[in-house]
Coordinates of C-alpha atoms and ligand atoms in Angstrom, one line a residue:
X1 CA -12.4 19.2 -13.8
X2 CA -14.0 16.5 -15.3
X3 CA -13.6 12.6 -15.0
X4 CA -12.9 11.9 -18.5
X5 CA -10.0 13.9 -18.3
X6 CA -8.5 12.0 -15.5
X7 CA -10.1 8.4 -16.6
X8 CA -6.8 6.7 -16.3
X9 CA -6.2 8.0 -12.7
X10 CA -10.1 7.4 -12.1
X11 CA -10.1 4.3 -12.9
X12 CA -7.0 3.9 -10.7
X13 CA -8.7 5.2 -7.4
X14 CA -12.2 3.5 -8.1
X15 CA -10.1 0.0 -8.1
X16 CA -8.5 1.0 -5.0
X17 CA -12.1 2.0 -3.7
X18 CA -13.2 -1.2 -4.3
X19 CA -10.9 -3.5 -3.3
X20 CA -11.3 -1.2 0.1
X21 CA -15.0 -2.1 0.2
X22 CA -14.2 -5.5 -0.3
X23 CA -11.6 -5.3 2.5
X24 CA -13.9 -3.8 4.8
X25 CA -16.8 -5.5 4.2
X26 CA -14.5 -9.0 5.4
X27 CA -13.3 -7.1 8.5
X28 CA -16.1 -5.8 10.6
X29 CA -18.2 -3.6 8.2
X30 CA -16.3 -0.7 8.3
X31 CA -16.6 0.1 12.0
X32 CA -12.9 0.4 12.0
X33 CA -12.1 2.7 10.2
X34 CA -8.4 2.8 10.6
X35 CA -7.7 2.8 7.0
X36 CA -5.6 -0.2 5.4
X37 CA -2.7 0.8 3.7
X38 CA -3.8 0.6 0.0
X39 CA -0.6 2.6 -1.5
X40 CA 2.7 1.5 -1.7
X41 CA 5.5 3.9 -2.2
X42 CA 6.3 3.0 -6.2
X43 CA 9.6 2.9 -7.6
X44 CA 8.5 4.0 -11.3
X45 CA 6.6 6.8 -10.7
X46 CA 6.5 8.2 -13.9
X47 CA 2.6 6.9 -14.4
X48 CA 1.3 8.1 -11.2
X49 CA -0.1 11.3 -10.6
X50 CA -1.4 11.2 -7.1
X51 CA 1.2 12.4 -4.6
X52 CA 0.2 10.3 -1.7
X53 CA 0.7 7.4 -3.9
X54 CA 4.3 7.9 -4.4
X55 CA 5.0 8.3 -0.7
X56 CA 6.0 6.5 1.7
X57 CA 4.7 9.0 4.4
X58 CA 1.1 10.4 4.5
X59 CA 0.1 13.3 2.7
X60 CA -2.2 15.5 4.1
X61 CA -4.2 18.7 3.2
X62 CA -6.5 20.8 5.6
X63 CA -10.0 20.5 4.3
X64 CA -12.0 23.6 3.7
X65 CA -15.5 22.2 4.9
X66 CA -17.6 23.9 2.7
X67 CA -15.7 23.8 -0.4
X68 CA -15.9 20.1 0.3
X69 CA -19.2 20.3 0.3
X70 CA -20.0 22.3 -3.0
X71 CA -16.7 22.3 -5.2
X72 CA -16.4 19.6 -7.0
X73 CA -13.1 20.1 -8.3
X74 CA -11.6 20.7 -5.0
X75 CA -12.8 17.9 -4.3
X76 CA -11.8 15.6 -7.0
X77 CA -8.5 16.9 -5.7
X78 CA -8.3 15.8 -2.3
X79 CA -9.7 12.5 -3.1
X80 CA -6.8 12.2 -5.6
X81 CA -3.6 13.3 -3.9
X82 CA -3.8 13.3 0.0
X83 CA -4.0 10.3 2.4
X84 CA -4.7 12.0 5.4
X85 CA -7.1 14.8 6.2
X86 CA -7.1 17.6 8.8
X87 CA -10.0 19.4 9.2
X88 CA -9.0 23.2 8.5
X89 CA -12.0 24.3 10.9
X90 CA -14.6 22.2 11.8
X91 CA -13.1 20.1 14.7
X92 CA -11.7 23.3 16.7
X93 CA -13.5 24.2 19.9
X94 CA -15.3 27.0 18.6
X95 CA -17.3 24.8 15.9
X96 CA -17.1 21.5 17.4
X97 CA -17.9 22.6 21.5
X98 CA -20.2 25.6 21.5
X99 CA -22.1 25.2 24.4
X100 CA -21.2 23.5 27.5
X101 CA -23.5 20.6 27.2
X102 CA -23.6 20.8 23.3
X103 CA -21.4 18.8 20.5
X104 CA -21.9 19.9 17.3
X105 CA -21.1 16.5 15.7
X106 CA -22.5 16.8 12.3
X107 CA -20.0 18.0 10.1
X108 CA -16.9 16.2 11.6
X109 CA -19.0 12.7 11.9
X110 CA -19.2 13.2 8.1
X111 CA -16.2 14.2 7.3
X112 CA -14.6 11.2 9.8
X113 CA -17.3 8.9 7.5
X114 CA -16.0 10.3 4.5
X115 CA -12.4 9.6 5.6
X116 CA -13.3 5.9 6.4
X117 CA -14.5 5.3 3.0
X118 CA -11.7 6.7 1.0
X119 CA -9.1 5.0 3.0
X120 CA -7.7 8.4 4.1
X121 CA -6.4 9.3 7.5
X122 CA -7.8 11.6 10.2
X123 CA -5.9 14.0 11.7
X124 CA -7.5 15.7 14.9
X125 CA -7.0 19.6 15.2
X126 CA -7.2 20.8 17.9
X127 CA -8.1 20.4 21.5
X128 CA -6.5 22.9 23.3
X129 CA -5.7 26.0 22.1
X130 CA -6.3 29.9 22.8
X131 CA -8.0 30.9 19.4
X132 CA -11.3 29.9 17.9
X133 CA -12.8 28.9 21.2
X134 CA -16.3 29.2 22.3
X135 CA -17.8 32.2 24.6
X136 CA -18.9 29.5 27.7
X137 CA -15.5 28.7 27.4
X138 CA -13.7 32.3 27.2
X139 CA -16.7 33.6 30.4
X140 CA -16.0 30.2 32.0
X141 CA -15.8 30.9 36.1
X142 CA -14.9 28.5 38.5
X143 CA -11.7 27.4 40.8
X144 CA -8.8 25.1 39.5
X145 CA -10.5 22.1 40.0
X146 CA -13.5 23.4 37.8
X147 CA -11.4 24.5 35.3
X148 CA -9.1 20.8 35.2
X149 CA -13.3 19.1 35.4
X150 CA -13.9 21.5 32.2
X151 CA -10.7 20.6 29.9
X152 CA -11.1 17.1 30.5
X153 CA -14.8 16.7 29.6
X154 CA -13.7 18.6 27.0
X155 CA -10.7 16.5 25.4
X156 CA -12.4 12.8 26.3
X157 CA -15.9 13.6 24.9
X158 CA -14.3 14.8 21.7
X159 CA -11.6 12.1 21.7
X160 CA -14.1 9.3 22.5
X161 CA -16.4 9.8 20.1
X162 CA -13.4 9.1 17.5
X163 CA -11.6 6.4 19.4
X164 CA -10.4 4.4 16.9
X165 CA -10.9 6.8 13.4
X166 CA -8.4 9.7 14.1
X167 CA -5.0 8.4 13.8
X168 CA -3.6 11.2 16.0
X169 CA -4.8 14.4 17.7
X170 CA -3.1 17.9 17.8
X171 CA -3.8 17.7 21.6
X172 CA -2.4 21.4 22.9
X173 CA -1.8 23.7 19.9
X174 CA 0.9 27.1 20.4
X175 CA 1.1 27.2 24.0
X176 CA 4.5 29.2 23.8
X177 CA 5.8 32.3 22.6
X178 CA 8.3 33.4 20.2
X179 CA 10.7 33.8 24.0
X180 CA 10.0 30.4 25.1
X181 CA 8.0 31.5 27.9
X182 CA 4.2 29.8 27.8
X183 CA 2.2 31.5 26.4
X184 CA -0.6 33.6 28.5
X185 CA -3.9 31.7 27.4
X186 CA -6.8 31.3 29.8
X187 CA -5.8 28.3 29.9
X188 CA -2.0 28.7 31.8
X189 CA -4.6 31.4 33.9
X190 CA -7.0 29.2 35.7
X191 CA -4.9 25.8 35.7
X192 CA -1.2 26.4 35.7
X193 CA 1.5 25.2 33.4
X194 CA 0.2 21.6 34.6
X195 CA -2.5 22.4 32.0
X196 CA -0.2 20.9 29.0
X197 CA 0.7 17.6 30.8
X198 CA -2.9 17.2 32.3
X199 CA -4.5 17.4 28.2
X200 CA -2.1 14.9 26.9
X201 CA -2.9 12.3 30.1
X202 CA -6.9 13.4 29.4
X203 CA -6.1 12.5 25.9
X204 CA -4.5 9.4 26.2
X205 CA -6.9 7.7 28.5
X206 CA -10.2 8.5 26.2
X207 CA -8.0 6.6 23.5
X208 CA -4.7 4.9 24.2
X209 CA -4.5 4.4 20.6
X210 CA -3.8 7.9 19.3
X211 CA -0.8 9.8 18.5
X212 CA -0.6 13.0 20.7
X213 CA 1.0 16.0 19.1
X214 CA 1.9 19.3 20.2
X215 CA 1.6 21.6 17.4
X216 CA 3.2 25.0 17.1
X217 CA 4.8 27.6 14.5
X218 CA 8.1 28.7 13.6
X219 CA 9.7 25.8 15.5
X220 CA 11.9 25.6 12.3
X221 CA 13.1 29.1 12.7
X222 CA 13.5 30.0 16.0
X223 CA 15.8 28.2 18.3
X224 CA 14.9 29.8 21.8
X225 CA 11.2 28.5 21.3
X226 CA 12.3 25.3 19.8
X227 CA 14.3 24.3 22.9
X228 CA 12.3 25.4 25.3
X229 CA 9.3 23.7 24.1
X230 CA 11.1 20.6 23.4
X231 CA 12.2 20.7 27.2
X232 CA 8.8 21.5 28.7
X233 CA 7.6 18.3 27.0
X234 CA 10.7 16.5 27.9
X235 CA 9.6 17.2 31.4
X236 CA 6.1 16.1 31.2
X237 CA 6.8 12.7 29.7
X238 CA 9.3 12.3 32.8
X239 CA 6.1 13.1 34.6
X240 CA 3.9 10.6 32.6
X241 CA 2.5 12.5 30.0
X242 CA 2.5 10.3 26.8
X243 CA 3.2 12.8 24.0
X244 CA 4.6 10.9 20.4
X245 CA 5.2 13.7 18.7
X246 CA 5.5 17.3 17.4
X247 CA 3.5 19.3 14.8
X248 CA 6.1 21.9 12.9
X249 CA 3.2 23.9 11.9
X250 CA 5.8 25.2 8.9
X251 CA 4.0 28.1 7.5
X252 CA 7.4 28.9 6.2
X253 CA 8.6 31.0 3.1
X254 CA 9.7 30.5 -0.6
X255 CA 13.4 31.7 0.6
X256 CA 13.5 31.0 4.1
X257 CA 14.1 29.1 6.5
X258 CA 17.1 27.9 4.9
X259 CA 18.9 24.1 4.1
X260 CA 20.8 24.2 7.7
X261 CA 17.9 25.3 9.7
X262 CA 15.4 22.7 8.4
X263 CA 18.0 19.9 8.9
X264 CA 18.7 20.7 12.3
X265 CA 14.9 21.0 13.3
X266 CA 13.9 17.6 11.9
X267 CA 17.3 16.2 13.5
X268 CA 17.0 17.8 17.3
X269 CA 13.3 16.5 17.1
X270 CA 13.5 13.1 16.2
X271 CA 16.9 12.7 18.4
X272 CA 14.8 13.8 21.3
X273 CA 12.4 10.9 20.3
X274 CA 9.6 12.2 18.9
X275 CA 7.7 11.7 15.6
X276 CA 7.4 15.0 13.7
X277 CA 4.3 16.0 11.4
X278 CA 4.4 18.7 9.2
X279 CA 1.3 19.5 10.0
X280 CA 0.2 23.0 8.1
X281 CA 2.9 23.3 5.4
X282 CA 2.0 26.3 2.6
X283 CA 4.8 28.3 1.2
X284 CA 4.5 32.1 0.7
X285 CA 5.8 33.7 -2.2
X286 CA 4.9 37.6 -0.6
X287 CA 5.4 37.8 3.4
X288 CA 5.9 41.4 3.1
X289 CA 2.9 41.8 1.4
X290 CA 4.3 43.8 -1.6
X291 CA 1.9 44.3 -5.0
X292 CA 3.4 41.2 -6.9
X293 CA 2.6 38.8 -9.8
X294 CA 3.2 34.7 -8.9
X295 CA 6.0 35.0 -12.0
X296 CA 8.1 31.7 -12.9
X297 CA 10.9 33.0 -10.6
X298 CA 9.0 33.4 -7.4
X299 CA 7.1 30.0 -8.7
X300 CA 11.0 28.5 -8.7
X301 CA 12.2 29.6 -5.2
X302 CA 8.7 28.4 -4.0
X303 CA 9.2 25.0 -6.3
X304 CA 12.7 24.7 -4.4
X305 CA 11.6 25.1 -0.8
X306 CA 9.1 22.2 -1.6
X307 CA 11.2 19.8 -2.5
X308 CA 13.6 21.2 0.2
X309 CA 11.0 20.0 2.7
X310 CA 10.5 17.0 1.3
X311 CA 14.4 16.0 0.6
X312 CA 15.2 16.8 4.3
X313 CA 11.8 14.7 5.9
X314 CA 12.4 12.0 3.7
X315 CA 15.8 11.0 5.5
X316 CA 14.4 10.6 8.7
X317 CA 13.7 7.2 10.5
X318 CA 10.9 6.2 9.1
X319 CA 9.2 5.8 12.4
X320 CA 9.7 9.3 13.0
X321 CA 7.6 10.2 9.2
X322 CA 3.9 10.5 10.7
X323 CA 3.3 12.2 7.6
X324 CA 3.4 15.6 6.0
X325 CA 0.3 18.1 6.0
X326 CA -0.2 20.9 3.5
X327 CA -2.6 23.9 4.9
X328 CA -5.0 23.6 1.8
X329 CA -5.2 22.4 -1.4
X330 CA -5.4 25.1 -4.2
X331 CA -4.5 29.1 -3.7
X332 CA -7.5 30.0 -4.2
X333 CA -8.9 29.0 -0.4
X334 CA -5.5 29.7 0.9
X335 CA -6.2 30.9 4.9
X336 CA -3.1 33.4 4.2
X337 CA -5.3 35.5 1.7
X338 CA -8.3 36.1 4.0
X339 CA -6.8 35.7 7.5
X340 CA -3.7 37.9 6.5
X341 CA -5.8 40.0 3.8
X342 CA -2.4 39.3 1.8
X343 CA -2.2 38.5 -2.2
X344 CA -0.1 35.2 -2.1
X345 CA 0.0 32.2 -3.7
X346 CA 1.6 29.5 -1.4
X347 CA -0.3 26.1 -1.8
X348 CA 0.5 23.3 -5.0
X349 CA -2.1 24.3 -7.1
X350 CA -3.3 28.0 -8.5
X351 CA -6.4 29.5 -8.7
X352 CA -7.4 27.5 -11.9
X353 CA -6.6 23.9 -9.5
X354 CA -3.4 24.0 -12.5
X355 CA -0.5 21.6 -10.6
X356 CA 1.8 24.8 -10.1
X357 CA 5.8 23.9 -10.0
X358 CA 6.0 23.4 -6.6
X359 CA 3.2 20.1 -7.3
X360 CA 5.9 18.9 -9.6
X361 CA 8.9 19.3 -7.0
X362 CA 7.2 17.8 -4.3
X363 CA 5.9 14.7 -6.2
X364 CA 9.4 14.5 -7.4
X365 CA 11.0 14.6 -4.3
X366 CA 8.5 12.2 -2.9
X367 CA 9.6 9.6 -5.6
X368 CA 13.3 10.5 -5.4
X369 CA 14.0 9.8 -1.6
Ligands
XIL1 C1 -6.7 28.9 10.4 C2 -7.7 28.6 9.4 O1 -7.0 28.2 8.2 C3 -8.5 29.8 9.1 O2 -9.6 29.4 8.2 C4 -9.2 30.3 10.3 O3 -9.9 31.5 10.1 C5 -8.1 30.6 11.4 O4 -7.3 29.4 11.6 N1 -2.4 27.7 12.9 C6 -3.3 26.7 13.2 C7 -4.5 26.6 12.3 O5 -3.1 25.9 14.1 O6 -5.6 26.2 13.0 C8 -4.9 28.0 11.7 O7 -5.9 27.8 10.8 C9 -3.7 28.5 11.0 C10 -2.5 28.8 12.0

């Protein structure tokens, strides 16, 4: 992908850089690195390309670290159309944590660095969570109290050394399963279901700024979990837990979940008063992993959903918007093909980084409502 290709848009994004340097440079030389709100949701978006710049929300894409680091045209393509960034590996406990007394800093300091000076948004993923964790932490031995000692060096180092440049932290991620019960992580083991509450007040305290999610998956489609995990958290805020909001993870499908079901999700969420990110949206074309080709039909339902999404999260409160997340940028480093070992195609762009039909309905719906 080359620059003269794009010079109009270019030239777009290196005005907005600048005027950002300028802006930082006559607040306090970048050490905040909350970034300004250089986009305004236009009203004639027939000249602008970028989807974050005809939002009103942010627009966010999981960032495969080392494509970031050697693929240009990836990229070119973050820097263009998201706002907000959420690292897709590189901040989990596994990468970030992996000894007790060792913090593996280097790739999230620059990826935090590069987010300051882009004007993009950091989203923290994840704190707490049963997967991708470290081996001191899976052989870990100690009573309650140890354990409680443990989570909470582990939550306020991390969330410290960001205070200030992640906008909001997916503090405790899929702690239930699909019956509503919690789920059985070592975590519920060696401190109790007081383990939730205690990693949001942890949280809070290293930075009272932040907006604490929970994140989970198929909120949207299942009901039993939905209610039950919206209680739970109902519960600890009674208790004094500050939790803003609720990650719908949404790795949903080009047919399903349907109109109704999307609707009352975002509703029951927000009327229970808490922000909602979609925080991991992609859109498969192939759950049942058949032998397939991404034909214009598939690309249409998958093109519909999309702008489904978008339609229904556009009409909430604007206070409830934190923004909207998309678990990668082109199909090509799609986590559904090598986690899954599944042919699919569910992200906005293809292989080729080609805006697929589904880029088109979302960055129509995002203009639209
Ligand atoms: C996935 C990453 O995309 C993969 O690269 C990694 O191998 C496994 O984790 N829910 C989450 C994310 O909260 O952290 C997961 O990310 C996808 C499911």
């Amino acid at each position: 992908m080359s620059y003269v290709k794009y010079s109009p848009r270019v030239s777009f994004v290196i005005k907005n850089a600048l005027l950002l340097s300028f802006a930082l440079l006559f607040t306090n030389c970048g050490e905040d690195t909350t970034p300004p709100t250089v986009y305004e949701k236009s009203t004639d978006c027939s000249n602008i390309e970028s989807l974050f710049q005809v939002a009103e929300f942010p627009i966010g894409t999981a960032l495969n670290y080392d494509a970031f680091l050697t693929d240009v045209a990836y990229r070119d393509l973050v820097e263009t159309h998201f706002n907000s960034i959420t690292a897709e590996n590189i901040m989990k406990p596994s990468n970030i944590h992996p000894q007790e007394s060792e913090f593996n800093w280097g790739a999230s300091d620059s990826l935090v660095q590069f987010c300051a000076k882009h004007a993009k948004y950091v989203h923290g993923h994840t704190l707490v969570w049963h997967n991708q964790l470290p081996d001191w932490i899976l052989n870990y031995k100690g009573t309650k109290k140890d354990w409680e000692d443990m989570l909470q060096k582990h939550i306020q180092t991390i969330v410290l050394r960001y205070k200030g440049k992640v906008r909001g932290w997916d503090v405790v991620n899929e702690a239930f399963e699909e019956d509503g019960t919690l789920r059985k992580t070592i975590w519920l083991e060696n401190i109790g279901e007081s383990y939730i509450e205690k990693a949001f007040i942890y949280a809070h305290n290293a930075d009272p700024s932040a907006l604490l999610f929970y994140n989970d998956f198929n909120l949207e489609s299942n009901l039993t979990k939905r209610e039950k995990v919206i209680q739970f958290l109902n519960t600890a805020k009674n208790r004094g837990a500050t939790i803003h909001g609720i990650g719908l993870q949404m790795h949903i499908y080009h047919v399903y979940p349907s109109e109704l079901m999307l609707k009352e999700t975002f509703d029951e969420i927000s009327s229970n008063n808490y922000k909602i990110h979609i925080s991991e949206m992609d859109v498969s074309v192939n759950p049942l992993n058949k032998d397939i080709e991404p034909d214009s039909v598939l690309l249409a339902d998958q093109a519909k959903q999309y702008e489904r999404v978008i339609r229904l999260y556009s009409q909430l409160p604007y206070e409830k918007k934190y923004g909207c997340t998309l678990w990668g940028v082109t199909d090509k480093y799609s986590w559904i093909r090598s986690f899954f070992y599944r042919e699919d195609y569910p992200l906005l762009f293809d292989d080729y980084y080609k805006q697929k039909p589904a880029f088109f309905s979302m960055r129509k719906a995002l203009c639209l409502y």
